[in-house]
mmCIF file of C-alpha atoms in Angstrom:
data_model
loop_
_atom_site.group_PDB
_atom_site.id
_atom_site.type_symbol
_atom_site.label_atom_id
_atom_site.label_comp_id
_atom_site.label_asym_id
_atom_site.label_seq_id
_atom_site.Cartn_x
_atom_site.Cartn_y
_atom_site.Cartn_z
ATOM 1 C CA MET V 18 0.000 0.000 0.000
ATOM 2 C CA SER V 19 1.008 3.633 -0.430
ATOM 3 C CA THR V 20 2.808 5.680 2.183
ATOM 4 C CA LYS V 21 -0.342 7.796 2.522
ATOM 5 C CA THR V 22 -2.423 4.720 3.357
ATOM 6 C CA ASP V 23 0.070 3.482 5.959
ATOM 7 C CA SER V 24 0.320 6.952 7.489
ATOM 8 C CA LEU V 25 -3.452 7.343 7.773
ATOM 9 C CA ARG V 26 -3.862 3.882 9.279
ATOM 10 C CA HIS V 27 -1.124 4.651 11.833
ATOM 11 C CA ASP V 28 -2.637 8.008 12.782
ATOM 12 C CA ILE V 29 -6.097 6.495 13.256
ATOM 13 C CA GLY V 30 -4.644 3.726 15.407
ATOM 14 C CA GLU V 31 -2.821 6.153 17.675
ATOM 15 C CA LEU V 32 -5.909 8.336 18.106
ATOM 16 C CA LEU V 33 -8.053 5.307 18.940
ATOM 17 C CA LYS V 34 -5.553 4.143 21.565
ATOM 18 C CA SER V 35 -5.713 7.546 23.257
ATOM 19 C CA GLY V 36 -9.511 7.584 23.173
ATOM 20 C CA SER V 37 -9.660 10.583 20.822
ATOM 21 C CA PHE V 38 -12.686 9.239 18.990
ATOM 22 C CA HIS V 39 -14.106 12.593 17.929
ATOM 23 C CA GLU V 40 -10.752 13.502 16.382
ATOM 24 C CA VAL V 41 -10.845 10.248 14.414
ATOM 25 C CA VAL V 42 -14.315 11.119 13.111
ATOM 26 C CA ASP V 43 -13.234 14.622 12.044
ATOM 27 C CA ARG V 44 -10.032 13.400 10.380
ATOM 28 C CA CYS V 45 -11.708 10.514 8.577
ATOM 29 C CA HIS V 46 -14.554 12.649 7.228
ATOM 30 C CA VAL V 47 -11.984 14.933 5.601
ATOM 31 C CA GLU V 48 -9.937 12.019 4.260
ATOM 32 C CA LEU V 49 -13.072 10.292 2.968
ATOM 33 C CA THR V 50 -14.209 13.347 1.043
ATOM 34 C CA MET V 51 -10.797 13.835 -0.557
ATOM 35 C CA ALA V 52 -10.359 10.127 -1.355
ATOM 36 C CA ARG V 53 -13.706 9.959 -3.132
ATOM 37 C CA ARG V 54 -12.925 13.072 -5.105
ATOM 38 C CA GLU V 55 -9.563 11.638 -6.168
ATOM 39 C CA GLN V 56 -10.830 8.046 -6.501
ATOM 40 C CA ARG V 57 -8.216 6.727 -4.102
ATOM 41 C CA TYR V 58 -10.066 3.614 -3.024
ATOM 42 C CA SER V 59 -7.641 2.282 -0.432
ATOM 43 C CA ILE V 60 -7.657 5.621 1.389
ATOM 44 C CA GLU V 61 -11.455 5.663 1.179
ATOM 45 C CA ILE V 62 -11.647 2.230 2.808
ATOM 46 C CA ILE V 63 -9.205 3.145 5.586
ATOM 47 C CA ALA V 64 -11.251 6.278 6.308
ATOM 48 C CA LEU V 65 -14.482 4.254 6.384
ATOM 49 C CA LEU V 66 -12.902 1.773 8.771
ATOM 50 C CA GLY V 67 -11.679 4.595 11.015
ATOM 51 C CA LEU V 68 -15.193 6.025 11.103
ATOM 52 C CA ALA V 69 -16.636 2.589 11.894
ATOM 53 C CA GLN V 70 -14.230 2.071 14.812
ATOM 54 C CA ALA V 71 -14.698 5.550 16.265
ATOM 55 C CA GLN V 72 -18.478 5.580 15.916
ATOM 56 C CA CYS V 73 -18.686 2.136 17.505
ATOM 57 C CA SER V 74 -16.698 3.413 20.490
ATOM 58 C CA LEU V 75 -18.950 6.482 20.739
ATOM 59 C CA GLY V 76 -22.078 4.314 20.727
ATOM 60 C CA HIS V 77 -23.323 5.330 17.260
ATOM 61 C CA PHE V 78 -23.723 1.724 16.227
ATOM 62 C CA ASP V 79 -26.009 2.179 13.223
ATOM 63 C CA PHE V 80 -23.469 4.561 11.667
ATOM 64 C CA ALA V 81 -20.630 2.183 12.548
ATOM 65 C CA ARG V 82 -22.330 -0.760 10.880
ATOM 66 C CA ASP V 83 -23.075 1.288 7.758
ATOM 67 C CA TYR V 84 -19.451 2.438 7.463
ATOM 68 C CA SER V 85 -18.118 -1.104 7.906
ATOM 69 C CA ASN V 86 -20.555 -2.420 5.279
ATOM 70 C CA GLN V 87 -19.381 0.264 2.839
ATOM 71 C CA ALA V 88 -15.753 -0.647 3.527
ATOM 72 C CA ILE V 89 -16.374 -4.366 2.927
ATOM 73 C CA GLU V 90 -18.243 -3.724 -0.317
ATOM 74 C CA LEU V 91 -15.565 -1.411 -1.718
ATOM 75 C CA ALA V 92 -12.729 -3.722 -0.632
ATOM 76 C CA ARG V 93 -14.373 -6.576 -2.484
ATOM 77 C CA GLU V 94 -14.827 -4.390 -5.561
ATOM 78 C CA ILE V 95 -11.109 -3.614 -5.699
ATOM 79 C CA ARG V 96 -10.308 -7.221 -4.707
ATOM 80 C CA SER V 97 -8.339 -6.357 -1.582
ATOM 81 C CA THR V 98 -8.562 -9.350 0.744
ATOM 82 C CA GLY V 99 -6.736 -7.567 3.550
ATOM 83 C CA LEU V 100 -9.052 -4.558 3.584
ATOM 84 C CA ALA V 101 -12.109 -6.803 3.254
ATOM 85 C CA VAL V 102 -10.946 -8.677 6.360
ATOM 86 C CA ASP V 103 -10.462 -5.376 8.202
ATOM 87 C CA GLY V 104 -14.056 -4.554 7.323
ATOM 88 C CA LEU V 105 -15.310 -7.935 8.542
ATOM 89 C CA LEU V 106 -13.492 -7.471 11.845
ATOM 90 C CA ALA V 107 -14.949 -3.978 12.268
ATOM 91 C CA ARG V 108 -18.469 -5.184 11.498
ATOM 92 C CA ALA V 109 -18.107 -8.151 13.860
ATOM 93 C CA ARG V 110 -17.106 -5.773 16.629
ATOM 94 C CA VAL V 111 -20.201 -3.656 15.981
ATOM 95 C CA SER V 112 -22.426 -6.756 16.047
ATOM 96 C CA ARG V 113 -20.900 -7.930 19.305
ATOM 97 C CA GLU V 114 -20.512 -4.670 21.205
ATOM 98 C CA GLY V 115 -23.456 -2.772 19.807
ATOM 99 C CA TYR V 116 -26.158 -5.356 19.237
ATOM 100 C CA PHE V 117 -25.199 -8.491 21.238
ATOM 101 C CA GLN V 118 -25.528 -10.414 17.965
ATOM 102 C CA THR V 119 -23.036 -13.159 18.637
ATOM 103 C CA MET V 120 -24.100 -15.309 15.692
ATOM 104 C CA GLU V 121 -23.537 -12.494 13.182
ATOM 105 C CA ALA V 122 -20.178 -11.688 14.766
ATOM 106 C CA PHE V 123 -19.163 -15.355 14.626
ATOM 107 C CA GLU V 124 -19.947 -15.537 10.898
ATOM 108 C CA ASP V 125 -17.767 -12.496 10.150
ATOM 109 C CA TYR V 126 -14.910 -13.712 12.351
ATOM 110 C CA ARG V 127 -15.069 -17.164 10.776
ATOM 111 C CA SER V 128 -14.998 -15.675 7.262
ATOM 112 C CA ALA V 129 -12.027 -13.536 8.280
ATOM 113 C CA VAL V 130 -10.175 -16.577 9.659
ATOM 114 C CA ASP V 131 -10.704 -18.496 6.418
ATOM 115 C CA LEU V 132 -9.629 -15.591 4.188
ATOM 116 C CA THR V 133 -6.498 -14.765 6.181
ATOM 117 C CA TYR V 134 -5.442 -18.398 6.509
ATOM 118 C CA GLU V 135 -5.630 -18.836 2.728
ATOM 119 C CA ALA V 136 -3.744 -15.592 2.151
ATOM 120 C CA GLY V 137 -1.083 -16.376 4.759
ATOM 121 C CA ASP V 138 -1.721 -13.013 6.458
ATOM 122 C CA MET V 139 -0.656 -13.952 9.995
ATOM 123 C CA ARG V 140 -1.389 -10.621 11.685
ATOM 124 C CA ARG V 141 -4.962 -10.476 10.419
ATOM 125 C CA TYR V 142 -5.319 -14.222 11.032
ATOM 126 C CA ALA V 143 -4.411 -13.636 14.674
ATOM 127 C CA GLN V 144 -6.820 -10.694 14.920
ATOM 128 C CA SER V 145 -9.585 -12.914 13.538
ATOM 129 C CA LEU V 146 -8.806 -15.699 16.017
ATOM 130 C CA LEU V 147 -8.851 -13.106 18.776
ATOM 131 C CA GLY V 148 -12.394 -12.170 17.775
ATOM 132 C CA LEU V 149 -13.504 -15.794 17.824
ATOM 133 C CA GLY V 150 -11.990 -16.233 21.273
ATOM 134 C CA GLU V 151 -13.727 -13.152 22.636
ATOM 135 C CA ILE V 152 -17.159 -14.568 21.784
ATOM 136 C CA ALA V 153 -16.382 -18.204 22.648
ATOM 137 C CA SER V 154 -19.032 -19.696 24.931
ATOM 138 C CA LYS V 155 -16.520 -21.944 26.738
ATOM 139 C CA PRO V 156 -13.473 -20.619 28.641
ATOM 140 C CA GLY V 157 -11.392 -23.484 27.255
ATOM 141 C CA ASP V 158 -12.094 -22.429 23.667
ATOM 142 C CA ALA V 159 -11.166 -18.821 24.441
ATOM 143 C CA ARG V 160 -7.952 -20.036 26.067
ATOM 144 C CA LYS V 161 -7.039 -22.140 23.031
ATOM 145 C CA HIS V 162 -7.438 -19.173 20.675
ATOM 146 C CA ALA V 163 -5.576 -16.875 23.073
ATOM 147 C CA TRP V 164 -2.455 -19.078 23.143
ATOM 148 C CA LYS V 165 -2.409 -19.246 19.331
ATOM 149 C CA VAL V 166 -2.618 -15.464 19.092
ATOM 150 C CA ILE V 167 0.085 -14.998 21.736
ATOM 151 C CA ASP V 168 2.472 -17.214 19.757
ATOM 152 C CA ILE V 169 1.775 -15.320 16.525
ATOM 153 C CA ALA V 170 2.034 -11.917 18.226
ATOM 154 C CA ARG V 171 5.448 -12.814 19.637
ATOM 155 C CA GLU V 172 6.661 -13.971 16.238
ATOM 156 C CA LEU V 173 5.469 -10.673 14.749
ATOM 157 C CA ASN V 174 6.764 -8.644 17.710
ATOM 158 C CA ASP V 175 3.306 -7.054 17.989
ATOM 159 C CA ALA V 176 2.905 -5.857 21.598
ATOM 160 C CA SER V 177 -0.638 -4.586 21.075
ATOM 161 C CA LEU V 178 -1.878 -7.897 19.721
ATOM 162 C CA GLU V 179 -0.066 -9.795 22.469
ATOM 163 C CA ALA V 180 -1.565 -7.586 25.196
ATOM 164 C CA ARG V 181 -5.088 -8.158 23.906
ATOM 165 C CA ALA V 182 -4.499 -11.900 23.673
ATOM 166 C CA ILE V 183 -3.141 -12.070 27.232
ATOM 167 C CA LEU V 184 -6.170 -10.083 28.398
ATOM 168 C CA MET V 185 -8.437 -12.614 26.678
ATOM 169 C CA LEU V 186 -6.488 -15.460 28.288
ATOM 170 C CA SER V 187 -6.890 -13.821 31.696
ATOM 171 C CA ASN V 188 -10.617 -13.329 31.130
ATOM 172 C CA SER V 189 -10.927 -17.045 30.370
ATOM 173 C CA PHE V 190 -9.307 -17.776 33.742
ATOM 174 C CA ILE V 191 -11.744 -15.356 35.430
ATOM 175 C CA ARG V 192 -14.664 -17.221 33.848
ATOM 176 C CA ALA V 193 -13.203 -20.474 35.222
ATOM 177 C CA SER V 194 -12.741 -18.883 38.698
ATOM 178 C CA GLN V 195 -8.956 -19.300 38.448
ATOM 179 C CA TYR V 196 -8.238 -15.869 39.857
ATOM 180 C CA GLY V 197 -4.551 -16.345 40.635
ATOM 181 C CA LYS V 198 -3.729 -17.221 37.037
ATOM 182 C CA ALA V 199 -5.985 -14.409 35.828
ATOM 183 C CA ASN V 200 -4.179 -11.832 37.956
ATOM 184 C CA ASP V 201 -0.762 -12.986 36.732
ATOM 185 C CA GLY V 202 -1.871 -12.561 33.131
ATOM 186 C CA LEU V 203 -3.457 -9.172 33.773
ATOM 187 C CA LEU V 204 -0.218 -7.838 35.242
ATOM 188 C CA ILE V 205 1.672 -8.810 32.074
ATOM 189 C CA ALA V 206 -1.067 -7.420 29.813
ATOM 190 C CA LEU V 207 -1.050 -4.134 31.750
ATOM 191 C CA GLN V 208 2.705 -3.727 31.327
ATOM 192 C CA LYS V 209 2.405 -4.244 27.592
ATOM 193 C CA ALA V 210 -0.555 -1.855 27.275
ATOM 194 C CA GLN V 211 1.424 0.791 29.143
ATOM 195 C CA SER V 212 4.488 0.217 26.955
ATOM 196 C CA ILE V 213 2.496 1.035 23.799
ATOM 197 C CA ARG V 214 0.560 3.853 25.533
ATOM 198 C CA ASP V 215 -2.847 2.322 24.820
ATOM 199 C CA ARG V 216 -4.885 4.211 27.403
ATOM 200 C CA LEU V 217 -8.211 2.523 26.658
ATOM 201 C CA LEU V 218 -6.767 -1.000 26.818
ATOM 202 C CA GLU V 219 -4.931 -0.067 30.010
ATOM 203 C CA SER V 220 -8.193 1.037 31.648
ATOM 204 C CA ILE V 221 -9.940 -2.182 30.593
ATOM 205 C CA ILE V 222 -7.194 -4.274 32.169
ATOM 206 C CA ILE V 223 -7.271 -2.214 35.369
ATOM 207 C CA GLY V 224 -11.018 -2.798 35.548
ATOM 208 C CA GLN V 225 -10.542 -6.541 35.169
ATOM 209 C CA GLN V 226 -7.883 -6.490 37.868
ATOM 210 C CA GLY V 227 -10.491 -4.826 40.063
ATOM 211 C CA LEU V 228 -12.933 -7.619 39.280
ATOM 212 C CA VAL V 229 -10.366 -10.190 40.426
ATOM 213 C CA LEU V 230 -9.498 -8.250 43.587
ATOM 214 C CA ALA V 231 -13.200 -8.003 44.473
ATOM 215 C CA GLN V 232 -13.385 -11.789 44.789
ATOM 216 C CA ASP V 233 -11.474 -11.616 48.089
ATOM 217 C CA SER V 234 -12.987 -9.862 51.098
ATOM 218 C CA GLU V 235 -9.588 -8.454 52.085
ATOM 219 C CA THR V 236 -9.101 -6.749 48.708
ATOM 220 C CA PHE V 237 -12.785 -6.101 47.926
ATOM 221 C CA GLU V 238 -12.633 -2.323 48.427
ATOM 222 C CA LYS V 239 -9.466 -2.035 46.320
ATOM 223 C CA GLY V 240 -11.216 -4.018 43.608
ATOM 224 C CA LEU V 241 -14.184 -1.650 43.626
ATOM 225 C CA GLU V 242 -11.832 1.326 43.481
ATOM 226 C CA GLN V 243 -10.098 -0.028 40.371
ATOM 227 C CA GLN V 244 -13.387 -0.808 38.665
ATOM 228 C CA LEU V 245 -14.622 2.722 39.371
ATOM 229 C CA THR V 246 -11.370 4.131 37.964
ATOM 230 C CA ALA V 247 -11.921 2.150 34.754
ATOM 231 C CA LEU V 248 -15.507 3.405 34.625
ATOM 232 C CA GLU V 249 -14.400 7.031 34.890
ATOM 233 C CA VAL V 250 -11.819 6.571 32.128
ATOM 234 C CA ALA V 251 -14.476 5.078 29.849
ATOM 235 C CA ARG V 252 -16.813 7.972 30.619
ATOM 236 C CA GLY V 253 -14.082 10.514 29.989
ATOM 237 C CA MET V 254 -13.423 8.970 26.581
ATOM 238 C CA GLU V 255 -17.157 8.555 25.836
ATOM 239 C CA ALA V 256 -16.411 4.874 25.210
ATOM 240 C CA ILE V 257 -20.040 3.797 25.512
ATOM 241 C CA PHE V 258 -19.644 0.019 25.330
ATOM 242 C CA HIS V 259 -16.878 -0.009 27.934
ATOM 243 C CA GLU V 260 -18.870 2.294 30.214
ATOM 244 C CA PHE V 261 -21.891 0.028 29.868
ATOM 245 C CA MET V 262 -19.954 -3.166 30.565
ATOM 246 C CA ARG V 263 -18.071 -1.611 33.493
ATOM 247 C CA LEU V 264 -21.402 -0.686 35.073
ATOM 248 C CA TYR V 265 -22.546 -4.257 34.475
ATOM 249 C CA THR V 266 -19.421 -5.669 36.134
ATOM 250 C CA LEU V 267 -19.872 -3.380 39.136
ATOM 251 C CA ALA V 268 -23.513 -4.425 39.436
ATOM 252 C CA MET V 269 -22.585 -8.112 39.334
ATOM 253 C CA THR V 270 -19.821 -7.528 41.888
ATOM 254 C CA MET V 271 -22.338 -5.983 44.274
ATOM 255 C CA LEU V 272 -24.830 -8.790 43.649
ATOM 256 C CA ALA V 273 -22.151 -11.326 44.565
ATOM 257 C CA ALA V 274 -21.607 -9.340 47.771
ATOM 258 C CA ARG V 275 -25.390 -9.456 48.401
ATOM 259 C CA ASP V 276 -25.574 -5.656 48.298
ATOM 260 C CA PHE V 277 -28.804 -5.488 46.307
ATOM 261 C CA ASP V 278 -29.331 -1.750 46.699
ATOM 262 C CA GLU V 279 -25.923 -0.852 45.279
ATOM 263 C CA ALA V 280 -26.328 -3.406 42.496
ATOM 264 C CA ARG V 281 -29.642 -1.764 41.601
ATOM 265 C CA ASN V 282 -27.874 1.592 41.506
ATOM 266 C CA TYR V 283 -25.520 0.356 38.788
ATOM 267 C CA PHE V 284 -28.315 -1.361 36.859
ATOM 268 C CA ASP V 285 -30.244 1.925 36.917
ATOM 269 C CA GLN V 286 -27.168 3.709 35.546
ATOM 270 C CA MET V 287 -27.007 1.123 32.754
ATOM 271 C CA LEU V 288 -30.654 1.766 31.938
ATOM 272 C CA ALA V 289 -30.138 5.541 31.975
ATOM 273 C CA LEU V 290 -27.139 5.203 29.655
ATOM 274 C CA SER V 291 -29.028 2.984 27.210
ATOM 275 C CA GLN V 292 -31.922 5.432 27.118
ATOM 276 C CA ASP V 293 -29.590 8.427 26.837
ATOM 277 C CA VAL V 294 -27.971 7.006 23.681
ATOM 278 C CA GLU V 295 -31.392 5.718 22.541
ATOM 279 C CA HIS V 296 -30.076 2.228 21.916
ATOM 280 C CA LYS V 297 -32.672 -0.528 22.269
ATOM 281 C CA PRO V 298 -30.215 -3.476 22.492
ATOM 282 C CA TYR V 299 -28.615 -1.942 25.590
ATOM 283 C CA GLU V 300 -32.025 -1.218 27.080
ATOM 284 C CA MET V 301 -33.057 -4.815 26.299
ATOM 285 C CA TYR V 302 -29.997 -6.209 28.060
ATOM 286 C CA THR V 303 -30.482 -3.990 31.124
ATOM 287 C CA LEU V 304 -34.170 -4.840 31.483
ATOM 288 C CA GLY V 305 -33.186 -8.499 31.438
ATOM 289 C CA MET V 306 -30.658 -7.893 34.221
ATOM 290 C CA LEU V 307 -33.292 -6.025 36.247
ATOM 291 C CA GLY V 308 -35.550 -9.042 35.807
ATOM 292 C CA GLN V 309 -32.824 -11.228 37.298
ATOM 293 C CA TRP V 310 -32.346 -8.715 40.121
ATOM 294 C CA GLN V 311 -36.053 -8.878 40.974
ATOM 295 C CA GLU V 312 -36.014 -12.675 40.786
ATOM 296 C CA LEU V 313 -33.089 -12.900 43.204
ATOM 297 C CA ARG V 314 -35.024 -10.710 45.649
ATOM 298 C CA GLY V 315 -38.071 -12.980 45.380
ATOM 299 C CA GLU V 316 -40.175 -10.337 43.610
ATOM 300 C CA LEU V 317 -41.384 -12.782 40.987
ATOM 301 C CA ASP V 318 -44.234 -10.766 39.477
ATOM 302 C CA SER V 319 -41.886 -7.809 39.009
ATOM 303 C CA ALA V 320 -39.291 -10.146 37.501
ATOM 304 C CA ILE V 321 -41.827 -11.365 34.942
ATOM 305 C CA ALA V 322 -42.733 -7.758 34.107
ATOM 306 C CA TYR V 323 -39.085 -6.801 33.474
ATOM 307 C CA PHE V 324 -38.414 -9.930 31.437
ATOM 308 C CA GLY V 325 -41.530 -9.129 29.414
ATOM 309 C CA ARG V 326 -40.232 -5.632 28.657
ATOM 310 C CA ALA V 327 -36.889 -7.184 27.678
ATOM 311 C CA VAL V 328 -38.729 -9.466 25.230
ATOM 312 C CA GLU V 329 -40.413 -6.417 23.667
ATOM 313 C CA ARG V 330 -37.090 -4.597 23.268
ATOM 314 C CA ALA V 331 -35.488 -7.711 21.794
ATOM 315 C CA ARG V 332 -38.229 -7.844 19.169
ATOM 316 C CA GLU V 333 -37.798 -4.153 18.402
ATOM 317 C CA ALA V 334 -34.033 -4.676 18.113
ATOM 318 C CA HIS V 335 -34.531 -7.718 15.841
ATOM 319 C CA ASN V 336 -32.562 -9.954 18.200
ATOM 320 C CA PRO V 337 -34.401 -13.300 18.291
ATOM 321 C CA ALA V 338 -31.697 -15.048 20.339
ATOM 322 C CA TYR V 339 -32.239 -12.677 23.257
ATOM 323 C CA GLU V 340 -35.999 -12.746 22.732
ATOM 324 C CA ALA V 341 -35.840 -16.520 23.268
ATOM 325 C CA ARG V 342 -33.565 -16.072 26.291
ATOM 326 C CA TYR V 343 -36.034 -13.787 28.045
ATOM 327 C CA LEU V 344 -39.051 -15.886 27.082
ATOM 328 C CA TYR V 345 -37.291 -18.816 28.712
ATOM 329 C CA ALA V 346 -36.596 -16.677 31.788
ATOM 330 C CA ILE V 347 -40.310 -15.852 32.080
ATOM 331 C CA GLY V 348 -41.122 -19.548 31.781
ATOM 332 C CA ALA V 349 -38.663 -20.418 34.541
ATOM 333 C CA VAL V 350 -40.192 -17.848 36.910
ATOM 334 C CA CYS V 351 -43.710 -19.036 36.090
ATOM 335 C CA GLN V 352 -42.615 -22.582 36.832
ATOM 336 C CA SER V 353 -41.220 -21.523 40.200
ATOM 337 C CA GLN V 354 -44.710 -20.146 40.927
ATOM 338 C CA TRP V 355 -46.222 -23.523 39.961
ATOM 339 C CA ASP V 356 -47.910 -21.902 36.945
ATOM 340 C CA PHE V 357 -46.969 -24.774 34.676
ATOM 341 C CA ALA V 358 -49.289 -23.891 31.793
ATOM 342 C CA SER V 359 -47.764 -20.405 31.462
ATOM 343 C CA ALA V 360 -44.288 -21.846 31.858
ATOM 344 C CA ARG V 361 -44.791 -24.307 29.017
ATOM 345 C CA ARG V 362 -46.286 -21.619 26.803
ATOM 346 C CA HIS V 363 -43.230 -19.410 27.178
ATOM 347 C CA PHE V 364 -40.846 -22.358 26.892
ATOM 348 C CA SER V 365 -42.566 -23.390 23.652
ATOM 349 C CA GLU V 366 -42.215 -19.873 22.208
ATOM 350 C CA ALA V 367 -38.530 -19.874 23.107
ATOM 351 C CA ARG V 368 -38.012 -23.320 21.576
ATOM 352 C CA ALA V 369 -39.680 -22.251 18.320
ATOM 353 C CA ILE V 370 -37.279 -19.312 18.042
ATOM 354 C CA TYR V 371 -34.239 -21.467 18.733
ATOM 355 C CA LYS V 372 -35.378 -23.936 16.087
ATOM 356 C CA SER V 373 -35.816 -21.087 13.581
ATOM 357 C CA LEU V 374 -32.232 -20.042 14.364
ATOM 358 C CA ASP V 375 -31.057 -23.630 13.861
ATOM 359 C CA ASP V 376 -29.801 -23.567 17.454
ATOM 360 C CA GLY V 377 -30.235 -27.238 18.291
ATOM 361 C CA ARG V 378 -28.402 -27.102 21.611
ATOM 362 C CA ASN V 379 -30.700 -24.497 23.131
ATOM 363 C CA ALA V 380 -33.800 -25.991 21.495
ATOM 364 C CA THR V 381 -32.970 -29.320 23.143
ATOM 365 C CA ARG V 382 -32.365 -27.628 26.485
ATOM 366 C CA VAL V 383 -35.766 -25.920 26.345
ATOM 367 C CA SER V 384 -37.456 -29.172 25.302
ATOM 368 C CA ALA V 385 -36.038 -30.790 28.431
ATOM 369 C CA SER V 386 -37.527 -27.954 30.493
ATOM 370 C CA ILE V 387 -40.938 -28.561 28.921
ATOM 371 C CA VAL V 388 -40.758 -32.267 29.809
ATOM 372 C CA TYR V 389 -39.667 -31.363 33.332
ATOM 373 C CA SER V 390 -42.617 -28.961 33.594
ATOM 374 C CA TYR V 391 -45.023 -31.824 32.834
ATOM 375 C CA LEU V 392 -43.343 -33.955 35.491
ATOM 376 C CA LEU V 393 -43.616 -31.167 38.046
ATOM 377 C CA ALA V 394 -47.261 -30.617 37.143
ATOM 378 C CA PHE V 395 -47.969 -34.316 37.623
ATOM 379 C CA ALA V 396 -46.152 -34.315 40.962
ATOM 380 C CA SER V 397 -48.128 -31.270 42.100
ATOM 381 C CA ARG V 398 -51.406 -33.054 41.312
ATOM 382 C CA ILE V 399 -50.321 -36.000 43.435
ATOM 383 C CA MET V 400 -49.425 -33.646 46.272
ATOM 384 C CA ARG V 401 -52.815 -31.958 46.056
ATOM 385 C CA LEU V 402 -54.551 -35.321 46.177
ATOM 386 C CA ILE V 403 -52.841 -36.145 49.448
ATOM 387 C CA GLY V 404 -53.431 -32.644 50.798
ATOM 388 C CA MET V 405 -49.878 -31.350 50.545
ATOM 389 C CA GLY V 406 -50.002 -29.170 47.421
ATOM 390 C CA ARG V 407 -51.417 -25.852 46.208
ATOM 391 C CA ASP V 408 -54.205 -25.236 43.768
ATOM 392 C CA ASP V 409 -52.158 -23.928 40.856
ATOM 393 C CA PRO V 410 -52.782 -24.273 37.133
ATOM 394 C CA ALA V 411 -51.055 -27.239 35.542
#
């Protein structure tokens, strides 16, 4: 590629690392206008990708997806595999961070892996594997991808890629409750993030260190302090996704500590943020968490109401996977109230969605819940016959 293309890519990368997202938007709009006037397609694609990354960070996800789609289309027109992969990675990030559309993100990451493997482009191959690891449902799968990326990053002497891979490895240990290993990895990742002056990545790692520290009563307060520091950095940068997820992590930390009032405070901040940026997927996710909060407190009718609102937002956001998740949650609460007919109705709706998504694993899981509901209903009838049960619909 031309010196101009490399220079623009470098400048965008440095601005993104410092959290200067508005500067990226301003710079890329100018570069995009000039590139289109001069028909410099590679520059045009780099500018589109810069806009996609910055707008995703700022929470303007519809714009970000549109820019990444434009970049992919143009890259394919000029037959640039590398730039097409960059576009796929940008769009996958938007799907994952902006819309919680894991399936769509997986398809883009998988396409990127295949393209880069064929082309022998190891840096982009590693970036694609990193994406797959970040959305992996099992900690072991994330760990496997992380080690591959670490090996490639060291061969390429790419500190940024290595830091992100070590962070992913550490997160896999957190998910497996292996906090000692997670903390060791986070320390290394933090050193590397600091060495390349990636302020946003540094704040993310500090927040995760806080999550680990909060698992121990002796370091709980220090853990909260670090998570709050990461939250303030995200807010200062207007990094919407990271602000949202830091609030979520704080809420879950307080739930684990059985501090329901403080957990509710962070969930309310999540809801306010989602409504402030007018983003239905974030509102959907938060309403679902509030449903869980109500369920944990034993407020089952309120839990059903919140899960129902989450279902509505999921439909408005065109996210059937989450619609099914919250329908299942309503069914589970109904079942705990011995309302087996309502439980089966919601389970059946969830199963139909999973089948339409060709998600056999979840469809099978819900089918098992339906069978279990019939067994519970039968048992409740027996208990009523011997005077031990309640008169609840079956």
